[in-house]
mmCIF file of C-alpha atoms and ligand atoms in Angstrom:
data_model
loop_
_atom_site.group_PDB
_atom_site.id
_atom_site.type_symbol
_atom_site.label_atom_id
_atom_site.label_comp_id
_atom_site.label_asym_id
_atom_site.label_seq_id
_atom_site.Cartn_x
_atom_site.Cartn_y
_atom_site.Cartn_z
ATOM 1 C CA MET A 11 0.062 -0.005 0.013
ATOM 2 C CA LEU A 12 1.450 3.271 -1.046
ATOM 3 C CA GLY A 13 0.959 6.366 1.118
ATOM 4 C CA VAL A 14 0.784 9.902 -0.204
ATOM 5 C CA HIS A 15 2.441 12.542 1.958
ATOM 6 C CA LYS A 16 3.131 15.392 -0.502
ATOM 7 C CA ALA A 17 0.872 17.688 -2.452
ATOM 8 C CA VAL A 18 1.686 20.351 -5.039
ATOM 9 C CA PHE A 19 -0.387 23.473 -5.234
ATOM 10 C CA PRO A 20 0.304 25.342 -8.455
ATOM 11 C CA VAL A 21 -0.442 28.973 -7.602
ATOM 12 C CA ALA A 22 1.767 30.885 -9.987
ATOM 13 C CA GLY A 23 -0.831 31.599 -12.614
ATOM 14 C CA ILE A 24 -1.791 35.134 -13.577
ATOM 15 C CA ASP A 25 -5.492 35.529 -13.322
ATOM 16 C CA THR A 26 -7.458 37.655 -15.817
ATOM 17 C CA ARG A 27 -11.026 36.600 -15.071
ATOM 18 C CA PHE A 28 -11.127 38.285 -11.674
ATOM 19 C CA LEU A 29 -9.398 41.521 -12.613
ATOM 20 C CA PRO A 30 -9.256 44.034 -11.167
ATOM 21 C CA ALA A 31 -9.473 42.014 -7.807
ATOM 22 C CA THR A 32 -6.450 39.960 -8.874
ATOM 23 C CA LYS A 33 -4.238 42.716 -10.120
ATOM 24 C CA ALA A 34 -2.102 42.813 -6.980
ATOM 25 C CA SER A 35 -3.405 39.839 -5.009
ATOM 26 C CA PRO A 36 -3.529 36.147 -6.010
ATOM 27 C CA LYS A 37 -6.772 34.570 -7.112
ATOM 28 C CA GLU A 38 -6.040 31.725 -4.676
ATOM 29 C CA MET A 39 -6.488 34.276 -1.833
ATOM 30 C CA LEU A 40 -10.052 35.207 -2.980
ATOM 31 C CA PRO A 41 -12.238 34.273 -0.048
ATOM 32 C CA VAL A 42 -15.391 32.165 -0.073
ATOM 33 C CA ILE A 43 -17.166 33.836 2.920
ATOM 34 C CA ASP A 44 -14.084 34.155 5.244
ATOM 35 C CA LYS A 45 -11.572 31.641 4.117
ATOM 36 C CA PRO A 46 -9.312 31.956 0.992
ATOM 37 C CA LEU A 47 -9.597 29.386 -1.778
ATOM 38 C CA ILE A 48 -6.089 28.094 -1.084
ATOM 39 C CA GLN A 49 -6.999 27.364 2.536
ATOM 40 C CA TYR A 50 -9.875 25.102 1.495
ATOM 41 C CA ALA A 51 -7.486 23.293 -0.821
ATOM 42 C CA VAL A 52 -4.901 22.847 1.993
ATOM 43 C CA GLU A 53 -7.518 21.646 4.410
ATOM 44 C CA GLU A 54 -8.679 19.063 1.877
ATOM 45 C CA ALA A 55 -5.028 17.865 1.401
ATOM 46 C CA ILE A 56 -4.402 17.639 5.167
ATOM 47 C CA ALA A 57 -7.644 15.650 5.566
ATOM 48 C CA ALA A 58 -6.127 13.170 3.099
ATOM 49 C CA GLY A 59 -3.106 12.693 5.227
ATOM 50 C CA ILE A 60 -0.792 15.058 3.355
ATOM 51 C CA THR A 61 1.985 16.556 5.544
ATOM 52 C CA GLU A 62 4.074 18.277 3.012
ATOM 53 C CA LEU A 63 2.585 21.195 1.116
ATOM 54 C CA ILE A 64 4.516 22.347 -1.869
ATOM 55 C CA PHE A 65 3.391 25.659 -3.401
ATOM 56 C CA VAL A 66 4.591 26.535 -6.842
ATOM 57 C CA THR A 67 4.479 30.263 -6.610
ATOM 58 C CA GLY A 68 5.305 33.201 -8.805
ATOM 59 C CA ARG A 69 5.826 36.926 -8.573
ATOM 60 C CA GLY A 70 3.093 38.654 -6.645
ATOM 61 C CA LYS A 71 2.088 35.585 -4.646
ATOM 62 C CA ARG A 72 4.073 36.176 -1.477
ATOM 63 C CA VAL A 73 0.909 36.807 0.406
ATOM 64 C CA ILE A 74 0.173 33.018 0.197
ATOM 65 C CA GLU A 75 3.407 32.439 2.126
ATOM 66 C CA ASP A 76 2.360 34.975 4.689
ATOM 67 C CA HIS A 77 -1.041 33.351 5.036
ATOM 68 C CA PHE A 78 0.498 30.063 6.053
ATOM 69 C CA ASP A 79 3.170 31.586 8.204
ATOM 70 C CA LYS A 80 2.941 32.517 11.920
ATOM 71 C CA SER A 81 1.675 36.152 12.404
ATOM 72 C CA TYR A 82 3.063 37.376 15.716
ATOM 73 C CA GLU A 83 1.435 40.801 15.224
ATOM 74 C CA VAL A 84 -2.097 39.428 14.619
ATOM 75 C CA GLU A 85 -1.713 36.848 17.479
ATOM 76 C CA HIS A 86 -0.483 39.605 19.800
ATOM 77 C CA VAL A 87 -3.283 41.952 19.066
ATOM 78 C CA LEU A 88 -5.908 39.232 19.426
ATOM 79 C CA ARG A 89 -4.421 38.120 22.762
ATOM 80 C CA ALA A 90 -4.417 41.679 24.004
ATOM 81 C CA ARG A 91 -8.138 41.750 23.171
ATOM 82 C CA GLY A 92 -8.716 38.581 24.894
ATOM 83 C CA SER A 93 -9.898 36.795 21.711
ATOM 84 C CA GLN A 94 -8.375 33.374 22.448
ATOM 85 C CA SER A 95 -10.762 31.591 19.978
ATOM 86 C CA LEU A 96 -9.518 33.870 17.194
ATOM 87 C CA VAL A 97 -5.910 33.183 18.264
ATOM 88 C CA GLU A 98 -6.618 29.496 17.912
ATOM 89 C CA LEU A 99 -8.349 30.061 14.545
ATOM 90 C CA VAL A 100 -5.301 31.800 13.043
ATOM 91 C CA GLN A 101 -2.939 29.267 14.527
ATOM 92 C CA SER A 102 -4.967 26.421 13.028
ATOM 93 C CA ILE A 103 -4.278 27.694 9.444
ATOM 94 C CA LYS A 104 -1.095 25.554 9.446
ATOM 95 C CA PRO A 105 -1.501 22.738 11.875
ATOM 96 C CA PRO A 106 1.566 21.345 13.693
ATOM 97 C CA GLY A 107 3.261 18.508 11.792
ATOM 98 C CA VAL A 108 2.449 20.141 8.434
ATOM 99 C CA GLU A 109 5.347 21.703 6.518
ATOM 100 C CA CYS A 110 5.000 24.343 3.768
ATOM 101 C CA ILE A 111 7.594 24.527 1.052
ATOM 102 C CA TYR A 112 7.751 27.177 -1.696
ATOM 103 C CA VAL A 113 9.298 26.921 -5.125
ATOM 104 C CA ARG A 114 9.055 29.527 -7.882
ATOM 105 C CA GLN A 115 7.787 29.034 -11.429
ATOM 106 C CA ALA A 116 9.586 31.894 -13.170
ATOM 107 C CA GLU A 117 7.511 31.881 -16.285
ATOM 108 C CA PRO A 118 3.813 30.954 -16.866
ATOM 109 C CA LEU A 119 4.591 27.817 -18.957
ATOM 110 C CA GLY A 120 1.512 25.844 -17.918
ATOM 111 C CA LEU A 121 0.231 23.463 -15.356
ATOM 112 C CA GLY A 122 2.662 20.592 -16.297
ATOM 113 C CA HIS A 123 5.603 22.900 -16.098
ATOM 114 C CA ALA A 124 4.461 24.104 -12.654
ATOM 115 C CA VAL A 125 4.308 20.469 -11.442
ATOM 116 C CA LEU A 126 7.784 19.888 -13.003
ATOM 117 C CA CYS A 127 9.063 22.786 -10.913
ATOM 118 C CA ALA A 128 8.294 20.558 -7.845
ATOM 119 C CA GLU A 129 10.143 17.581 -9.147
ATOM 120 C CA LYS A 130 13.211 17.912 -6.820
ATOM 121 C CA LEU A 131 11.077 18.359 -3.796
ATOM 122 C CA ILE A 132 8.895 15.354 -4.589
ATOM 123 C CA GLY A 133 11.628 12.956 -5.490
ATOM 124 C CA ASP A 134 10.600 9.355 -6.073
ATOM 125 C CA GLU A 135 7.327 9.425 -4.202
ATOM 126 C CA PRO A 136 3.675 9.560 -5.255
ATOM 127 C CA PHE A 137 2.104 12.955 -4.737
ATOM 128 C CA ALA A 138 -1.118 14.890 -5.188
ATOM 129 C CA VAL A 139 -1.816 17.950 -7.286
ATOM 130 C CA VAL A 140 -4.539 20.271 -6.015
ATOM 131 C CA LEU A 141 -5.870 23.189 -8.054
ATOM 132 C CA ALA A 142 -7.255 25.615 -5.556
ATOM 133 C CA ASP A 143 -9.687 27.306 -8.007
ATOM 134 C CA ASP A 144 -11.687 24.041 -8.175
ATOM 135 C CA LEU A 145 -13.343 24.170 -4.769
ATOM 136 C CA LEU A 146 -14.537 20.600 -4.103
ATOM 137 C CA GLU A 147 -16.920 19.692 -1.345
ATOM 138 C CA GLY A 148 -17.226 16.076 -0.360
ATOM 139 C CA LYS A 149 -17.625 13.864 2.628
ATOM 140 C CA PRO A 150 -15.015 12.628 3.041
ATOM 141 C CA PRO A 151 -13.090 15.345 1.288
ATOM 142 C CA VAL A 152 -12.438 14.475 -2.317
ATOM 143 C CA LEU A 153 -8.607 13.917 -2.032
ATOM 144 C CA ALA A 154 -9.300 11.544 0.967
ATOM 145 C CA GLN A 155 -11.665 9.639 -1.301
ATOM 146 C CA MET A 156 -8.877 9.365 -3.910
ATOM 147 C CA VAL A 157 -5.853 8.323 -1.855
ATOM 148 C CA PRO A 158 -7.299 4.877 -0.869
ATOM 149 C CA ILE A 159 -8.109 4.193 -4.522
ATOM 150 C CA PHE A 160 -4.562 5.199 -5.560
ATOM 151 C CA SER A 161 -3.133 2.940 -2.815
ATOM 152 C CA HIS A 162 -5.434 -0.034 -3.525
ATOM 153 C CA TYR A 163 -4.819 -0.113 -7.252
ATOM 154 C CA ASP A 164 -1.280 1.201 -7.180
ATOM 155 C CA SER A 165 -2.138 3.508 -10.072
ATOM 156 C CA SER A 166 -2.364 7.220 -10.692
ATOM 157 C CA VAL A 167 -5.868 8.578 -10.211
ATOM 158 C CA VAL A 168 -7.476 11.765 -11.621
ATOM 159 C CA ALA A 169 -10.773 13.175 -10.299
ATOM 160 C CA VAL A 170 -13.517 13.477 -12.927
ATOM 161 C CA GLU A 171 -17.122 14.682 -13.181
ATOM 162 C CA GLU A 172 -19.617 14.485 -15.858
ATOM 163 C CA PHE A 173 -19.937 17.956 -17.533
ATOM 164 C CA GLU A 174 -22.758 19.575 -19.422
ATOM 165 C CA SER A 175 -22.708 19.209 -23.133
ATOM 166 C CA GLY A 176 -20.763 22.100 -24.632
ATOM 167 C CA GLU A 177 -18.396 22.462 -21.784
ATOM 168 C CA ALA A 178 -15.684 20.028 -23.067
ATOM 169 C CA SER A 179 -13.385 22.923 -24.050
ATOM 170 C CA SER A 180 -12.828 24.040 -20.465
ATOM 171 C CA HIS A 181 -11.637 20.607 -19.172
ATOM 172 C CA GLY A 182 -9.117 17.817 -19.750
ATOM 173 C CA VAL A 183 -11.464 15.060 -21.017
ATOM 174 C CA ILE A 184 -10.902 11.336 -20.681
ATOM 175 C CA ASP A 185 -11.932 8.267 -22.546
ATOM 176 C CA GLY A 186 -12.129 4.873 -20.856
ATOM 177 C CA ARG A 187 -14.098 1.982 -19.512
ATOM 178 C CA HIS A 188 -15.982 1.860 -16.230
ATOM 179 C CA TRP A 189 -14.591 -0.755 -13.854
ATOM 180 C CA ASP A 190 -17.279 -0.068 -11.440
ATOM 181 C CA GLU A 191 -19.761 2.683 -10.610
ATOM 182 C CA ARG A 192 -17.130 5.364 -9.992
ATOM 183 C CA ILE A 193 -13.815 4.011 -11.317
ATOM 184 C CA ILE A 194 -12.880 4.261 -14.900
ATOM 185 C CA ALA A 195 -9.712 2.756 -16.552
ATOM 186 C CA VAL A 196 -8.526 5.683 -18.657
ATOM 187 C CA SER A 197 -7.618 4.886 -22.258
ATOM 188 C CA ASP A 198 -7.166 8.380 -23.517
ATOM 189 C CA ILE A 199 -7.094 11.946 -22.225
ATOM 190 C CA VAL A 200 -7.152 15.208 -24.132
ATOM 191 C CA GLU A 201 -6.826 18.777 -23.043
ATOM 192 C CA LYS A 202 -9.821 21.030 -23.784
ATOM 193 C CA PRO A 203 -11.176 19.396 -26.964
ATOM 194 C CA SER A 204 -13.925 20.925 -28.940
ATOM 195 C CA PRO A 205 -17.335 19.576 -27.983
ATOM 196 C CA GLU A 206 -17.395 17.753 -31.356
ATOM 197 C CA THR A 207 -14.233 15.884 -30.776
ATOM 198 C CA ALA A 208 -14.504 15.278 -26.986
ATOM 199 C CA PRO A 209 -14.113 11.559 -26.404
ATOM 200 C CA SER A 210 -16.551 11.523 -23.493
ATOM 201 C CA SER A 211 -18.478 13.766 -21.168
ATOM 202 C CA PHE A 212 -16.045 13.121 -18.217
ATOM 203 C CA GLY A 213 -13.930 16.161 -17.466
ATOM 204 C CA VAL A 214 -10.954 16.298 -15.164
ATOM 205 C CA ALA A 215 -11.536 18.276 -11.917
ATOM 206 C CA GLY A 216 -8.497 19.815 -10.265
ATOM 207 C CA ARG A 217 -7.324 16.817 -8.142
ATOM 208 C CA TYR A 218 -4.728 14.292 -9.176
ATOM 209 C CA VAL A 219 -2.744 11.557 -7.299
ATOM 210 C CA LEU A 220 0.216 10.751 -9.429
ATOM 211 C CA MET A 221 3.020 8.338 -9.576
ATOM 212 C CA PRO A 222 6.500 10.006 -9.742
ATOM 213 C CA SER A 223 6.947 8.475 -13.188
ATOM 214 C CA ILE A 224 4.874 11.448 -14.473
ATOM 215 C CA PHE A 225 8.036 13.513 -14.268
ATOM 216 C CA SER A 226 9.826 11.714 -17.043
ATOM 217 C CA HIS A 227 6.772 12.342 -19.226
ATOM 218 C CA LEU A 228 6.546 15.956 -18.232
ATOM 219 C CA ARG A 229 10.185 16.356 -19.204
ATOM 220 C CA ARG A 230 9.493 14.793 -22.641
ATOM 221 C CA VAL A 231 6.186 16.167 -23.781
ATOM 222 C CA LYS A 232 6.086 18.862 -26.364
ATOM 223 C CA PRO A 233 4.593 22.200 -25.352
ATOM 224 C CA ALA A 234 1.073 22.956 -26.703
ATOM 225 C CA GLY A 235 0.516 25.544 -29.390
ATOM 226 C CA ASN A 236 0.424 28.298 -26.743
ATOM 227 C CA GLY A 237 3.799 27.224 -25.431
ATOM 228 C CA GLU A 238 2.416 25.614 -22.280
ATOM 229 C CA ILE A 239 3.383 22.198 -21.031
ATOM 230 C CA GLN A 240 0.152 20.510 -20.106
ATOM 231 C CA LEU A 241 -0.193 17.998 -17.284
ATOM 232 C CA THR A 242 -2.868 16.317 -19.471
ATOM 233 C CA ALA A 243 -0.274 15.728 -22.217
ATOM 234 C CA ALA A 244 2.088 14.017 -19.674
ATOM 235 C CA ILE A 245 -0.812 11.840 -18.440
ATOM 236 C CA HIS A 246 -1.549 10.943 -22.090
ATOM 237 C CA SER A 247 2.030 9.941 -22.524
ATOM 238 C CA MET A 248 2.023 7.968 -19.220
ATOM 239 C CA LEU A 249 -0.843 5.815 -20.485
ATOM 240 C CA LYS A 250 1.533 4.098 -22.987
ATOM 241 C CA ASP A 251 3.565 2.665 -19.991
ATOM 242 C CA GLU A 252 1.105 2.354 -17.115
ATOM 243 C CA GLN A 253 -2.487 2.276 -15.960
ATOM 244 C CA VAL A 254 -4.213 5.485 -14.963
ATOM 245 C CA LEU A 255 -7.622 5.542 -13.298
ATOM 246 C CA ALA A 256 -10.359 8.272 -13.319
ATOM 247 C CA TYR A 257 -12.494 8.571 -10.253
ATOM 248 C CA GLU A 258 -15.912 10.008 -10.342
ATOM 249 C CA PHE A 259 -15.796 11.754 -6.963
ATOM 250 C CA GLU A 260 -18.683 12.023 -4.542
ATOM 251 C CA GLY A 261 -19.399 15.708 -3.957
ATOM 252 C CA THR A 262 -19.804 18.996 -5.660
ATOM 253 C CA ARG A 263 -17.364 20.969 -7.724
ATOM 254 C CA TYR A 264 -17.422 24.768 -7.737
ATOM 255 C CA ASP A 265 -15.418 26.187 -10.536
ATOM 256 C CA CYS A 266 -14.068 29.229 -8.638
ATOM 257 C CA GLY A 267 -11.925 30.138 -11.584
ATOM 258 C CA THR A 268 -15.115 31.630 -13.055
ATOM 259 C CA LYS A 269 -17.344 34.346 -11.642
ATOM 260 C CA LEU A 270 -20.428 32.102 -11.817
ATOM 261 C CA GLY A 271 -18.838 29.205 -10.027
ATOM 262 C CA TYR A 272 -17.398 31.544 -7.372
ATOM 263 C CA LEU A 273 -20.814 33.064 -6.762
ATOM 264 C CA GLN A 274 -22.423 29.605 -6.526
ATOM 265 C CA ALA A 275 -19.845 28.533 -3.997
ATOM 266 C CA THR A 276 -20.411 31.749 -2.057
ATOM 267 C CA VAL A 277 -24.159 31.268 -1.893
ATOM 268 C CA ASP A 278 -23.979 27.547 -0.949
ATOM 269 C CA PHE A 279 -21.288 28.045 1.657
ATOM 270 C CA ALA A 280 -23.213 31.003 3.109
ATOM 271 C CA LEU A 281 -26.305 28.888 3.399
ATOM 272 C CA ARG A 282 -24.324 26.467 5.633
ATOM 273 C CA HIS A 283 -22.160 28.953 7.445
ATOM 274 C CA ALA A 284 -22.667 28.704 11.268
ATOM 275 C CA GLU A 285 -22.618 32.476 11.734
ATOM 276 C CA VAL A 286 -24.738 33.718 8.832
ATOM 277 C CA HIS A 287 -26.817 30.847 7.512
ATOM 278 C CA ASP A 288 -30.201 31.768 9.128
ATOM 279 C CA ALA A 289 -29.999 35.464 8.297
ATOM 280 C CA PHE A 290 -28.662 34.806 4.709
ATOM 281 C CA ASP A 291 -31.313 32.224 4.022
ATOM 282 C CA ALA A 292 -34.061 34.605 5.092
ATOM 283 C CA TRP A 293 -32.590 37.444 3.063
ATOM 284 C CA LEU A 294 -32.145 35.258 0.019
ATOM 285 C CA ARG A 295 -35.677 33.917 0.198
ATOM 286 C CA ALA A 296 -37.102 37.401 0.476
ATOM 287 C CA ARG A 297 -34.914 38.562 -2.376
ATOM 288 C CA VAL A 298 -35.940 35.650 -4.632
ATOM 289 C CA GLY A 299 -39.609 36.032 -3.552
ATOM 290 C CA ALA A 300 -39.399 39.731 -4.464
ATOM 291 C CA ALA A 301 -38.060 38.749 -7.797
ATOM 292 C CA GLY A 302 -41.102 36.618 -8.537
ATOM 293 C CA ALA A 303 -40.105 33.098 -7.427
ATOM 294 C CA VAL A 304 -42.435 30.967 -5.443
ATOM 295 C CA PRO A 305 -42.165 32.070 -1.736
ATOM 296 C CA GLY A 306 -41.095 29.284 0.567
ATOM 297 C CA GLN A 307 -39.262 27.331 -2.169
ATOM 298 C CA PRO A 308 -35.503 27.130 -2.170
ATOM 299 C CA ALA A 309 -33.876 29.848 -4.206
ATOM 300 C CA PRO A 310 -33.146 28.546 -7.719
ATOM 301 C CA GLY A 311 -29.580 27.734 -8.102
ATOM 302 C CA ALA A 312 -28.824 28.335 -4.470
ATOM 303 C CA ARG A 313 -28.333 24.694 -3.332
ATOM 304 C CA GLY A 314 -26.565 21.756 -4.913
ATOM 305 C CA THR A 315 -26.332 23.558 -8.196
ATOM 306 C CA LEU A 316 -23.554 21.850 -10.039
ATOM 307 C CA HIS A 317 -24.281 18.478 -11.532
ATOM 308 C CA HIS A 318 -25.155 16.653 -8.315
HETATM 309 C C1 G1P B 14 -6.693 22.683 -15.769
HETATM 310 C C2 G1P B 14 -6.332 21.417 -16.553
HETATM 311 C C3 G1P B 14 -7.550 20.758 -17.043
HETATM 312 C C4 G1P B 14 -8.564 20.437 -15.955
HETATM 313 C C5 G1P B 14 -8.868 21.818 -15.245
HETATM 314 C C6 G1P B 14 -9.697 21.456 -13.957
HETATM 315 O O1 G1P B 14 -7.203 23.614 -16.641
HETATM 316 O O2 G1P B 14 -5.403 21.776 -17.600
HETATM 317 O O3 G1P B 14 -7.215 19.565 -17.674
HETATM 318 O O4 G1P B 14 -9.728 19.878 -16.445
HETATM 319 O O5 G1P B 14 -7.661 22.445 -14.806
HETATM 320 O O6 G1P B 14 -10.089 22.722 -13.427
HETATM 321 P P1 G1P B 14 -7.419 25.188 -16.217
HETATM 322 O O7 G1P B 14 -8.719 25.231 -15.558
HETATM 323 O O8 G1P B 14 -6.334 25.525 -15.313
HETATM 324 O O9 G1P B 14 -7.401 26.002 -17.495
#
């Protein structure tokens, strides 16, 4: 049984979809209610038993390092105010026993290149890749669902979900054969095909558990037309040598790389948030009622909106 102790968080990308918010601060620090996207991603990794967090950062992303670092000033002020629970909250951002390591990706050469930047830190071990702008909700957390599958089958695993027709060109898309209800033996994978050429309706969500053999493929694959080295291309190359599984995860994906997905996450999380759910629920119902929806019915699109 192979354990997975390391996770790579590619966070070097320059975001254009959330400008101007992301001009000077990273998109991974956008909060859903009160927690930045990167922290949700880190919590999911820690819940899966990961203890070494490797962030592939770039210029303008230093605030991510600060977020996972100790803040003497903030803790000092909170202690002086007697807010012990808030001291514990900020201390829990990086639990004891978890290590954060940062490596720079100097040029935006794609997701595959970002993963390659972590090669020396990974060495000859399996590892996870977590894309923070895919906010995944699952019980257990999605990466914790994937690690036992990886260990059991001794194969790389990518998380997939069925997408709506027409959405192929925003995903890596797999082809393959179902082994059981949720596990698919991958026979092909293509990056962002046109809807007409997509081999299936199963798209890759931003979670991967990979064998270290992926690095030799990443070093070999040709950059795509836009000059980027795609992780999908390396997985495609890997298929010639070894088995790769796709796992239809149990849970919901919020594509927080888009404004719509980010808003959907915000609404759903607010409806469950201990501090605001009652007041927000009441406000939302009144708002939707005023807009002509049936009073007393859940707000359209406010719960369980994406595919599940
Ligand atoms: C990346 C991957 C793509 C995957 C997607 C999941 O694309 O290249 O294969 O389906 O993440 O979110 P991006 O969304 O970074 O363009």
